[in-house]
């Protein structure tokens, strides 16, 4: 497995872990049941991608990487502070839309940066981008 492939897999894994962490933190604050079920569906999809990324990394003799403690803590604090000010479904949808957009932007950048990554890792990155686009679109009804 070449370095571009390893790096792309690590970045994809970091993104999916961040999404799962954020969704797990926000789900208990969601009021609308349909909204909650939609977010659970997207959380499960991110978990599934994380599992695939781990399998690919292990197959290539590397680890998929982990989120740093400071990254987790920073995201948790920021999310918690925003929820203290306003825990409406509209605010949660807005925060998640911003997260989706950041994920799309970051993964697109990594695809451009790691051009030597293998087809499988590039394909999974593209699939994660499409998941983020779909989630962002579905969130619009709650804004």
Tab-separated table of N, CA and C in Angstrom:
chain	number	residue	atom	x	y	z
A	1	UNK	N	0.861	-1.172	0.000
A	1	UNK	CA	0.000	0.000	0.000
A	1	UNK	C	0.909	1.237	0.000
A	2	UNK	N	0.668	2.139	-0.957
A	2	UNK	CA	1.509	3.334	-1.046
A	2	UNK	C	1.083	4.397	-0.030
A	3	UNK	N	1.937	5.411	0.128
A	3	UNK	CA	1.688	6.447	1.136
A	3	UNK	C	0.416	7.244	0.857
A	4	UNK	N	0.133	7.536	-0.417
A	4	UNK	CA	-1.079	8.284	-0.741
A	4	UNK	C	-2.324	7.508	-0.317
A	5	UNK	N	-2.305	6.206	-0.550
A	5	UNK	CA	-3.439	5.373	-0.156
A	5	UNK	C	-3.593	5.375	1.362
A	6	UNK	N	-2.492	5.187	2.078
A	6	UNK	CA	-2.537	5.204	3.550
A	6	UNK	C	-3.079	6.531	4.063
A	7	UNK	N	-2.566	7.627	3.510
A	7	UNK	CA	-2.988	8.952	3.973
A	7	UNK	C	-4.456	9.217	3.680
A	8	UNK	N	-4.909	8.825	2.497
A	8	UNK	CA	-6.314	9.038	2.150
A	8	UNK	C	-7.218	8.212	3.066
A	9	UNK	N	-6.850	6.968	3.320
A	9	UNK	CA	-7.637	6.128	4.223
A	9	UNK	C	-7.688	6.725	5.630
A	10	UNK	N	-6.564	7.251	6.110
A	10	UNK	CA	-6.534	7.866	7.442
A	10	UNK	C	-7.438	9.090	7.508
A	11	UNK	N	-7.407	9.910	6.475
A	11	UNK	CA	-8.249	11.114	6.470
A	11	UNK	C	-9.731	10.746	6.379
A	12	UNK	N	-10.050	9.768	5.566
A	12	UNK	CA	-11.443	9.308	5.473
A	12	UNK	C	-11.908	8.767	6.817
A	13	UNK	N	-11.040	7.999	7.454
A	13	UNK	CA	-11.389	7.423	8.753
A	13	UNK	C	-11.592	8.515	9.799
A	14	UNK	N	-10.721	9.515	9.809
A	14	UNK	CA	-10.870	10.618	10.767
A	14	UNK	C	-12.213	11.324	10.553
A	15	UNK	N	-12.580	11.531	9.298
A	15	UNK	CA	-13.851	12.186	8.996
A	15	UNK	C	-15.056	11.380	9.433
A	16	UNK	N	-15.026	10.080	9.178
A	16	UNK	CA	-16.166	9.259	9.582
A	16	UNK	C	-16.261	9.173	11.096
A	17	UNK	N	-15.125	9.100	11.778
A	17	UNK	CA	-15.138	9.063	13.248
A	17	UNK	C	-15.679	10.372	13.819
A	18	UNK	N	-15.271	11.491	13.228
A	18	UNK	CA	-15.767	12.782	13.694
A	18	UNK	C	-17.282	12.865	13.507
A	19	UNK	N	-17.759	12.378	12.379
A	19	UNK	CA	-19.198	12.388	12.120
A	19	UNK	C	-19.941	11.533	13.143
A	20	UNK	N	-19.440	10.345	13.417
A	20	UNK	CA	-20.090	9.449	14.382
A	20	UNK	C	-20.079	10.080	15.778
A	21	UNK	N	-18.932	10.627	16.182
A	21	UNK	CA	-18.832	11.286	17.495
A	21	UNK	C	-19.857	12.411	17.611
A	22	UNK	N	-19.931	13.244	16.580
A	22	UNK	CA	-20.840	14.387	16.602
A	22	UNK	C	-22.294	13.929	16.633
A	23	UNK	N	-22.634	12.969	15.792
A	23	UNK	CA	-24.006	12.470	15.764
A	23	UNK	C	-24.384	11.836	17.106
A	24	UNK	N	-23.469	11.081	17.688
A	24	UNK	CA	-23.750	10.485	18.994
A	24	UNK	C	-23.997	11.557	20.053
A	25	UNK	N	-23.268	12.656	19.957
A	25	UNK	CA	-23.449	13.733	20.925
A	25	UNK	C	-24.762	14.478	20.702
A	26	UNK	N	-25.172	14.642	19.446
A	26	UNK	CA	-26.358	15.429	19.147
A	26	UNK	C	-27.666	14.651	19.227
A	27	UNK	N	-27.639	13.377	18.946
A	27	UNK	CA	-28.879	12.587	18.893
A	27	UNK	C	-29.754	12.708	20.142
A	28	UNK	N	-29.211	12.693	21.348
A	28	UNK	CA	-30.088	12.810	22.520
A	28	UNK	C	-30.835	14.144	22.609
A	29	UNK	N	-30.376	15.155	21.893
A	29	UNK	CA	-31.022	16.475	21.937
A	29	UNK	C	-32.066	16.673	20.849
A	30	UNK	N	-32.165	15.723	19.922
A	30	UNK	CA	-33.111	15.851	18.814
A	30	UNK	C	-34.527	15.602	19.335
A	31	UNK	N	-35.443	16.470	18.932
A	31	UNK	CA	-36.822	16.394	19.408
A	31	UNK	C	-37.732	15.603	18.463
A	32	UNK	N	-37.614	15.828	17.176
A	32	UNK	CA	-38.481	15.211	16.182
A	32	UNK	C	-38.038	13.768	15.916
A	33	UNK	N	-38.971	12.827	16.026
A	33	UNK	CA	-38.630	11.406	15.876
A	33	UNK	C	-38.138	11.068	14.468
A	34	UNK	N	-38.762	11.632	13.436
A	34	UNK	CA	-38.307	11.369	12.061
A	34	UNK	C	-36.892	11.880	11.845
A	35	UNK	N	-36.614	13.043	12.400
A	35	UNK	CA	-35.277	13.622	12.308
A	35	UNK	C	-34.266	12.714	12.996
A	36	UNK	N	-34.625	12.249	14.179
A	36	UNK	CA	-33.739	11.360	14.940
A	36	UNK	C	-33.451	10.075	14.154
A	37	UNK	N	-34.488	9.495	13.561
A	37	UNK	CA	-34.305	8.259	12.788
A	37	UNK	C	-33.419	8.500	11.567
A	38	UNK	N	-33.577	9.644	10.931
A	38	UNK	CA	-32.733	9.990	9.787
A	38	UNK	C	-31.273	10.111	10.216
A	39	UNK	N	-31.032	10.767	11.336
A	39	UNK	CA	-29.667	10.926	11.824
A	39	UNK	C	-29.064	9.593	12.243
A	40	UNK	N	-29.871	8.716	12.807
A	40	UNK	CA	-29.382	7.382	13.166
A	40	UNK	C	-28.979	6.602	11.922
A	41	UNK	N	-29.742	6.764	10.851
A	41	UNK	CA	-29.411	6.113	9.579
A	41	UNK	C	-28.049	6.607	9.072
A	42	UNK	N	-27.835	7.909	9.140
A	42	UNK	CA	-26.561	8.460	8.673
A	42	UNK	C	-25.407	8.089	9.604
A	43	UNK	N	-25.676	8.023	10.892
A	43	UNK	CA	-24.628	7.582	11.822
A	43	UNK	C	-24.214	6.153	11.485
A	44	UNK	N	-25.198	5.297	11.270
A	44	UNK	CA	-24.900	3.899	10.949
A	44	UNK	C	-24.136	3.775	9.634
A	45	UNK	N	-24.451	4.625	8.668
A	45	UNK	CA	-23.728	4.611	7.395
A	45	UNK	C	-22.268	5.025	7.612
A	46	UNK	N	-22.037	6.013	8.474
A	46	UNK	CA	-20.665	6.428	8.771
A	46	UNK	C	-19.913	5.317	9.511
A	47	UNK	N	-20.586	4.639	10.421
A	47	UNK	CA	-19.963	3.515	11.123
A	47	UNK	C	-19.575	2.438	10.117
A	48	UNK	N	-20.455	2.158	9.171
A	48	UNK	CA	-20.183	1.147	8.151
A	48	UNK	C	-18.958	1.525	7.307
A	49	UNK	N	-18.876	2.789	6.927
A	49	UNK	CA	-17.695	3.231	6.176
A	49	UNK	C	-16.439	3.085	7.037
A	50	UNK	N	-16.543	3.407	8.319
A	50	UNK	CA	-15.396	3.250	9.220
A	50	UNK	C	-14.933	1.803	9.271
A	51	UNK	N	-15.874	0.878	9.316
A	51	UNK	CA	-15.530	-0.548	9.322
A	51	UNK	C	-14.802	-0.935	8.032
A	52	UNK	N	-15.301	-0.442	6.900
A	52	UNK	CA	-14.649	-0.733	5.612
A	52	UNK	C	-13.240	-0.163	5.573
A	53	UNK	N	-13.092	1.051	6.093
A	53	UNK	CA	-11.776	1.695	6.105
A	53	UNK	C	-10.789	0.901	6.955
A	54	UNK	N	-11.239	0.406	8.095
A	54	UNK	CA	-10.370	-0.409	8.949
A	54	UNK	C	-9.953	-1.686	8.230
A	55	UNK	N	-10.885	-2.325	7.556
A	55	UNK	CA	-10.564	-3.551	6.811
A	55	UNK	C	-9.539	-3.274	5.717
A	56	UNK	N	-9.739	-2.194	4.972
A	56	UNK	CA	-8.792	-1.841	3.912
A	56	UNK	C	-7.413	-1.548	4.477
A	57	UNK	N	-7.375	-0.787	5.566
A	57	UNK	CA	-6.087	-0.447	6.173
A	57	UNK	C	-5.390	-1.703	6.698
A	58	UNK	N	-6.133	-2.551	7.388
A	58	UNK	CA	-5.543	-3.785	7.916
A	58	UNK	C	-5.033	-4.678	6.800
A	59	UNK	N	-5.788	-4.748	5.716
A	59	UNK	CA	-5.379	-5.548	4.560
A	59	UNK	C	-4.069	-5.017	3.968
A	60	UNK	N	-3.900	-3.696	4.059
A	60	UNK	CA	-2.692	-3.074	3.534
A	60	UNK	C	-1.557	-3.010	4.533
A	61	UNK	N	-1.759	-3.593	5.716
A	61	UNK	CA	-0.701	-3.643	6.708
A	61	UNK	C	-0.487	-2.345	7.472
A	62	UNK	N	-1.510	-1.525	7.568
A	62	UNK	CA	-1.405	-0.263	8.301
A	62	UNK	C	-2.647	-0.082	9.159
A	63	UNK	N	-2.660	0.946	9.970
A	63	UNK	CA	-3.864	1.234	10.755
A	63	UNK	C	-4.612	2.381	10.098
A	64	UNK	N	-5.909	2.438	10.337
A	64	UNK	CA	-6.729	3.497	9.748
A	64	UNK	C	-6.595	4.791	10.527
A	65	UNK	N	-5.906	4.750	11.664
A	65	UNK	CA	-5.710	5.960	12.449
A	65	UNK	C	-6.885	6.229	13.367
A	66	UNK	N	-6.642	7.084	14.309
A	66	UNK	CA	-7.655	7.444	15.299
A	66	UNK	C	-7.742	8.957	15.398
A	67	UNK	N	-8.866	9.432	15.878
A	67	UNK	CA	-8.991	10.854	16.169
A	67	UNK	C	-8.160	11.157	17.405
A	68	UNK	N	-7.482	12.281	17.383
A	68	UNK	CA	-6.701	12.680	18.541
A	68	UNK	C	-7.601	13.091	19.693
A	69	UNK	N	-7.104	12.945	20.891
A	69	UNK	CA	-7.858	13.310	22.080
A	69	UNK	C	-8.260	14.785	22.041
A	70	UNK	N	-7.349	15.633	21.617
A	70	UNK	CA	-7.641	17.067	21.555
A	70	UNK	C	-8.709	17.361	20.498
A	71	UNK	N	-8.668	16.667	19.370
A	71	UNK	CA	-9.691	16.862	18.345
A	71	UNK	C	-11.063	16.499	18.885
A	72	UNK	N	-11.135	15.358	19.558
A	72	UNK	CA	-12.406	14.909	20.134
A	72	UNK	C	-12.911	15.900	21.177
A	73	UNK	N	-12.025	16.296	22.061
A	73	UNK	CA	-12.404	17.194	23.141
A	73	UNK	C	-12.846	18.548	22.602
A	74	UNK	N	-12.113	19.072	21.666
A	74	UNK	CA	-12.449	20.370	21.080
A	74	UNK	C	-13.820	20.327	20.408
A	75	UNK	N	-14.059	19.297	19.621
A	75	UNK	CA	-15.347	19.159	18.933
A	75	UNK	C	-16.480	18.993	19.941
A	76	UNK	N	-16.257	18.215	20.976
A	76	UNK	CA	-17.278	17.976	21.991
A	76	UNK	C	-17.622	19.268	22.737
A	77	UNK	N	-16.607	20.037	23.076
A	77	UNK	CA	-16.837	21.297	23.792
A	77	UNK	C	-17.587	22.283	22.909
A	78	UNK	N	-17.150	22.431	21.663
A	78	UNK	CA	-17.808	23.370	20.746
A	78	UNK	C	-19.269	22.982	20.526
A	79	UNK	N	-19.509	21.719	20.301
A	79	UNK	CA	-20.875	21.256	20.084
A	79	UNK	C	-21.718	21.476	21.336
A	80	UNK	N	-21.151	21.140	22.483
A	80	UNK	CA	-21.870	21.321	23.739
A	80	UNK	C	-22.221	22.774	24.008
A	81	UNK	N	-21.298	23.670	23.718
A	81	UNK	CA	-21.555	25.091	23.935
A	81	UNK	C	-22.664	25.598	23.011
A	82	UNK	N	-22.627	25.171	21.764
A	82	UNK	CA	-23.657	25.600	20.816
A	82	UNK	C	-25.029	25.077	21.236
A	83	UNK	N	-25.066	23.856	21.764
A	83	UNK	CA	-26.340	23.274	22.208
A	83	UNK	C	-26.866	23.957	23.461
A	84	UNK	N	-25.966	24.422	24.326
A	84	UNK	CA	-26.424	25.116	25.535
A	84	UNK	C	-27.172	26.397	25.170
A	85	UNK	N	-26.741	27.027	24.100
A	85	UNK	CA	-27.375	28.265	23.665
A	85	UNK	C	-28.705	28.010	22.961
A	86	UNK	N	-28.772	26.885	22.248
A	86	UNK	CA	-29.976	26.597	21.470
A	86	UNK	C	-29.940	25.130	21.058
A	87	UNK	N	-30.829	24.317	21.614
A	87	UNK	CA	-30.836	22.890	21.272
A	87	UNK	C	-32.019	22.520	20.375
A	88	UNK	N	-32.497	23.489	19.604
A	88	UNK	CA	-33.615	23.197	18.704
A	88	UNK	C	-33.146	22.297	17.564
A	89	UNK	N	-34.089	21.580	16.974
A	89	UNK	CA	-33.768	20.739	15.825
A	89	UNK	C	-33.214	21.578	14.679
A	90	UNK	N	-33.721	22.789	14.554
A	90	UNK	CA	-33.224	23.694	13.508
A	90	UNK	C	-31.734	23.985	13.712
A	91	UNK	N	-31.323	24.255	14.933
A	91	UNK	CA	-29.913	24.528	15.235
A	91	UNK	C	-29.075	23.286	14.993
A	92	UNK	N	-29.569	22.138	15.398
A	92	UNK	CA	-28.842	20.883	15.199
A	92	UNK	C	-28.669	20.617	13.704
A	93	UNK	N	-29.719	20.824	12.927
A	93	UNK	CA	-29.625	20.633	11.478
A	93	UNK	C	-28.613	21.598	10.871
A	94	UNK	N	-28.594	22.811	11.352
A	94	UNK	CA	-27.640	23.802	10.856
A	94	UNK	C	-26.205	23.392	11.172
A	95	UNK	N	-25.965	22.951	12.400
A	95	UNK	CA	-24.624	22.511	12.791
A	95	UNK	C	-24.174	21.320	11.951
A	96	UNK	N	-25.076	20.375	11.740
A	96	UNK	CA	-24.722	19.191	10.956
A	96	UNK	C	-24.504	19.524	9.485
A	97	UNK	N	-25.276	20.470	8.961
A	97	UNK	CA	-25.074	20.898	7.579
A	97	UNK	C	-23.679	21.489	7.422
A	98	UNK	N	-23.285	22.315	8.389
A	98	UNK	CA	-21.923	22.881	8.357
A	98	UNK	C	-20.881	21.770	8.397
A	99	UNK	N	-21.111	20.764	9.225
A	99	UNK	CA	-20.186	19.629	9.309
A	99	UNK	C	-20.109	18.852	8.009
A	100	UNK	N	-21.252	18.634	7.378
A	100	UNK	CA	-21.269	17.943	6.084
A	100	UNK	C	-20.458	18.723	5.053
A	101	UNK	N	-20.679	20.033	5.016
A	101	UNK	CA	-19.960	20.864	4.055
A	101	UNK	C	-18.456	20.842	4.307
A	102	UNK	N	-18.068	20.850	5.572
A	102	UNK	CA	-16.642	20.764	5.901
A	102	UNK	C	-16.075	19.419	5.467
A	103	UNK	N	-16.839	18.351	5.676
A	103	UNK	CA	-16.393	17.019	5.274
A	103	UNK	C	-16.242	16.902	3.767
A	104	UNK	N	-17.201	17.432	3.031
A	104	UNK	CA	-17.147	17.399	1.561
A	104	UNK	C	-15.913	18.149	1.083
A	105	UNK	N	-15.718	19.318	1.630
A	105	UNK	CA	-14.582	20.157	1.238
A	105	UNK	C	-13.249	19.464	1.559
A	106	UNK	N	-13.139	18.933	2.785
A	106	UNK	CA	-11.894	18.287	3.202
A	106	UNK	C	-11.596	17.053	2.363
A	107	UNK	N	-12.581	16.183	2.192
A	107	UNK	CA	-12.336	14.956	1.428
A	107	UNK	C	-12.043	15.246	-0.042
A	108	UNK	N	-12.701	16.244	-0.597
A	108	UNK	CA	-12.411	16.630	-1.981
A	108	UNK	C	-10.967	17.109	-2.095
A	109	UNK	N	-10.536	17.866	-1.119
A	109	UNK	CA	-9.155	18.351	-1.100
A	109	UNK	C	-8.169	17.183	-0.987
A	110	UNK	N	-8.478	16.216	-0.125
A	110	UNK	CA	-7.596	15.061	0.034
A	110	UNK	C	-7.551	14.212	-1.238
A	111	UNK	N	-8.661	14.112	-1.928
A	111	UNK	CA	-8.651	13.389	-3.205
A	111	UNK	C	-7.722	14.073	-4.196
A	112	UNK	N	-7.725	15.388	-4.197
A	112	UNK	CA	-6.825	16.135	-5.084
A	112	UNK	C	-5.376	16.055	-4.622
A	113	UNK	N	-5.165	15.966	-3.328
A	113	UNK	CA	-3.813	15.916	-2.771
A	113	UNK	C	-3.173	14.543	-2.952
A	114	UNK	N	-3.941	13.498	-2.709
A	114	UNK	CA	-3.395	12.135	-2.738
A	114	UNK	C	-3.765	11.434	-4.051
A	115	UNK	N	-3.264	11.976	-5.135
A	115	UNK	CA	-3.606	11.468	-6.471
A	115	UNK	C	-3.076	10.067	-6.726
A	116	UNK	N	-2.074	9.653	-5.971
A	116	UNK	CA	-1.511	8.320	-6.163
A	116	UNK	C	-2.218	7.236	-5.372
A	117	UNK	N	-3.275	7.600	-4.661
A	117	UNK	CA	-4.021	6.604	-3.882
A	117	UNK	C	-4.682	5.603	-4.815
A	118	UNK	N	-4.814	4.377	-4.360
A	118	UNK	CA	-5.389	3.339	-5.210
A	118	UNK	C	-6.880	3.584	-5.477
A	119	UNK	N	-7.366	2.865	-6.467
A	119	UNK	CA	-8.756	3.039	-6.929
A	119	UNK	C	-9.764	2.800	-5.803
A	120	UNK	N	-9.548	1.776	-5.010
A	120	UNK	CA	-10.503	1.425	-3.957
A	120	UNK	C	-10.621	2.531	-2.915
A	121	UNK	N	-9.492	3.075	-2.479
A	121	UNK	CA	-9.548	4.133	-1.465
A	121	UNK	C	-10.138	5.419	-2.041
A	122	UNK	N	-9.855	5.712	-3.303
A	122	UNK	CA	-10.439	6.895	-3.943
A	122	UNK	C	-11.952	6.718	-4.114
A	123	UNK	N	-12.350	5.510	-4.429
A	123	UNK	CA	-13.776	5.225	-4.595
A	123	UNK	C	-14.524	5.369	-3.265
A	124	UNK	N	-13.956	4.859	-2.181
A	124	UNK	CA	-14.629	4.970	-0.886
A	124	UNK	C	-14.690	6.435	-0.450
A	125	UNK	N	-13.647	7.209	-0.738
A	125	UNK	CA	-13.679	8.648	-0.414
A	125	UNK	C	-14.814	9.322	-1.183
A	126	UNK	N	-14.971	8.975	-2.442
A	126	UNK	CA	-16.067	9.520	-3.246
A	126	UNK	C	-17.424	9.122	-2.698
A	127	UNK	N	-17.529	7.896	-2.224
A	127	UNK	CA	-18.789	7.432	-1.645
A	127	UNK	C	-19.109	8.174	-0.344
A	128	UNK	N	-18.098	8.465	0.443
A	128	UNK	CA	-18.320	9.227	1.672
A	128	UNK	C	-18.761	10.649	1.330
A	129	UNK	N	-18.152	11.230	0.314
A	129	UNK	CA	-18.564	12.569	-0.134
A	129	UNK	C	-20.035	12.548	-0.541
A	130	UNK	N	-20.438	11.542	-1.284
A	130	UNK	CA	-21.842	11.445	-1.702
A	130	UNK	C	-22.773	11.251	-0.500
A	131	UNK	N	-22.323	10.513	0.504
A	131	UNK	CA	-23.115	10.351	1.731
A	131	UNK	C	-23.292	11.708	2.410
A	132	UNK	N	-22.221	12.479	2.495
A	132	UNK	CA	-22.295	13.805	3.110
A	132	UNK	C	-23.221	14.722	2.317
A	133	UNK	N	-23.161	14.641	1.000
A	133	UNK	CA	-24.049	15.453	0.155
A	133	UNK	C	-25.508	15.067	0.381
A	134	UNK	N	-25.770	13.781	0.466
A	134	UNK	CA	-27.126	13.295	0.695
A	134	UNK	C	-27.629	13.729	2.072
A	135	UNK	N	-26.778	13.615	3.069
A	135	UNK	CA	-27.168	14.022	4.411
A	135	UNK	C	-27.465	15.520	4.455
A	136	UNK	N	-26.611	16.302	3.830
A	136	UNK	CA	-26.811	17.750	3.796
A	136	UNK	C	-28.144	18.095	3.142
A	137	UNK	N	-28.452	17.401	2.057
A	137	UNK	CA	-29.724	17.634	1.370
A	137	UNK	C	-30.910	17.256	2.261
A	138	UNK	N	-30.814	16.126	2.943
A	138	UNK	CA	-31.899	15.682	3.817
A	138	UNK	C	-32.085	16.609	5.024
A	139	UNK	N	-31.021	17.243	5.459
A	139	UNK	CA	-31.094	18.149	6.614
A	139	UNK	C	-31.849	19.427	6.304
A	140	UNK	N	-31.935	19.802	5.046
A	140	UNK	CA	-32.556	21.082	4.663
A	140	UNK	C	-33.989	21.225	5.166
A	141	UNK	N	-34.713	20.128	5.237
A	141	UNK	CA	-36.106	20.229	5.684
A	141	UNK	C	-36.213	20.591	7.169
A	142	UNK	N	-35.114	20.475	7.912
A	142	UNK	CA	-35.137	20.792	9.340
A	142	UNK	C	-34.516	22.162	9.649
A	143	UNK	N	-34.024	22.835	8.620
A	143	UNK	CA	-33.407	24.156	8.824
A	143	UNK	C	-34.450	25.224	9.069
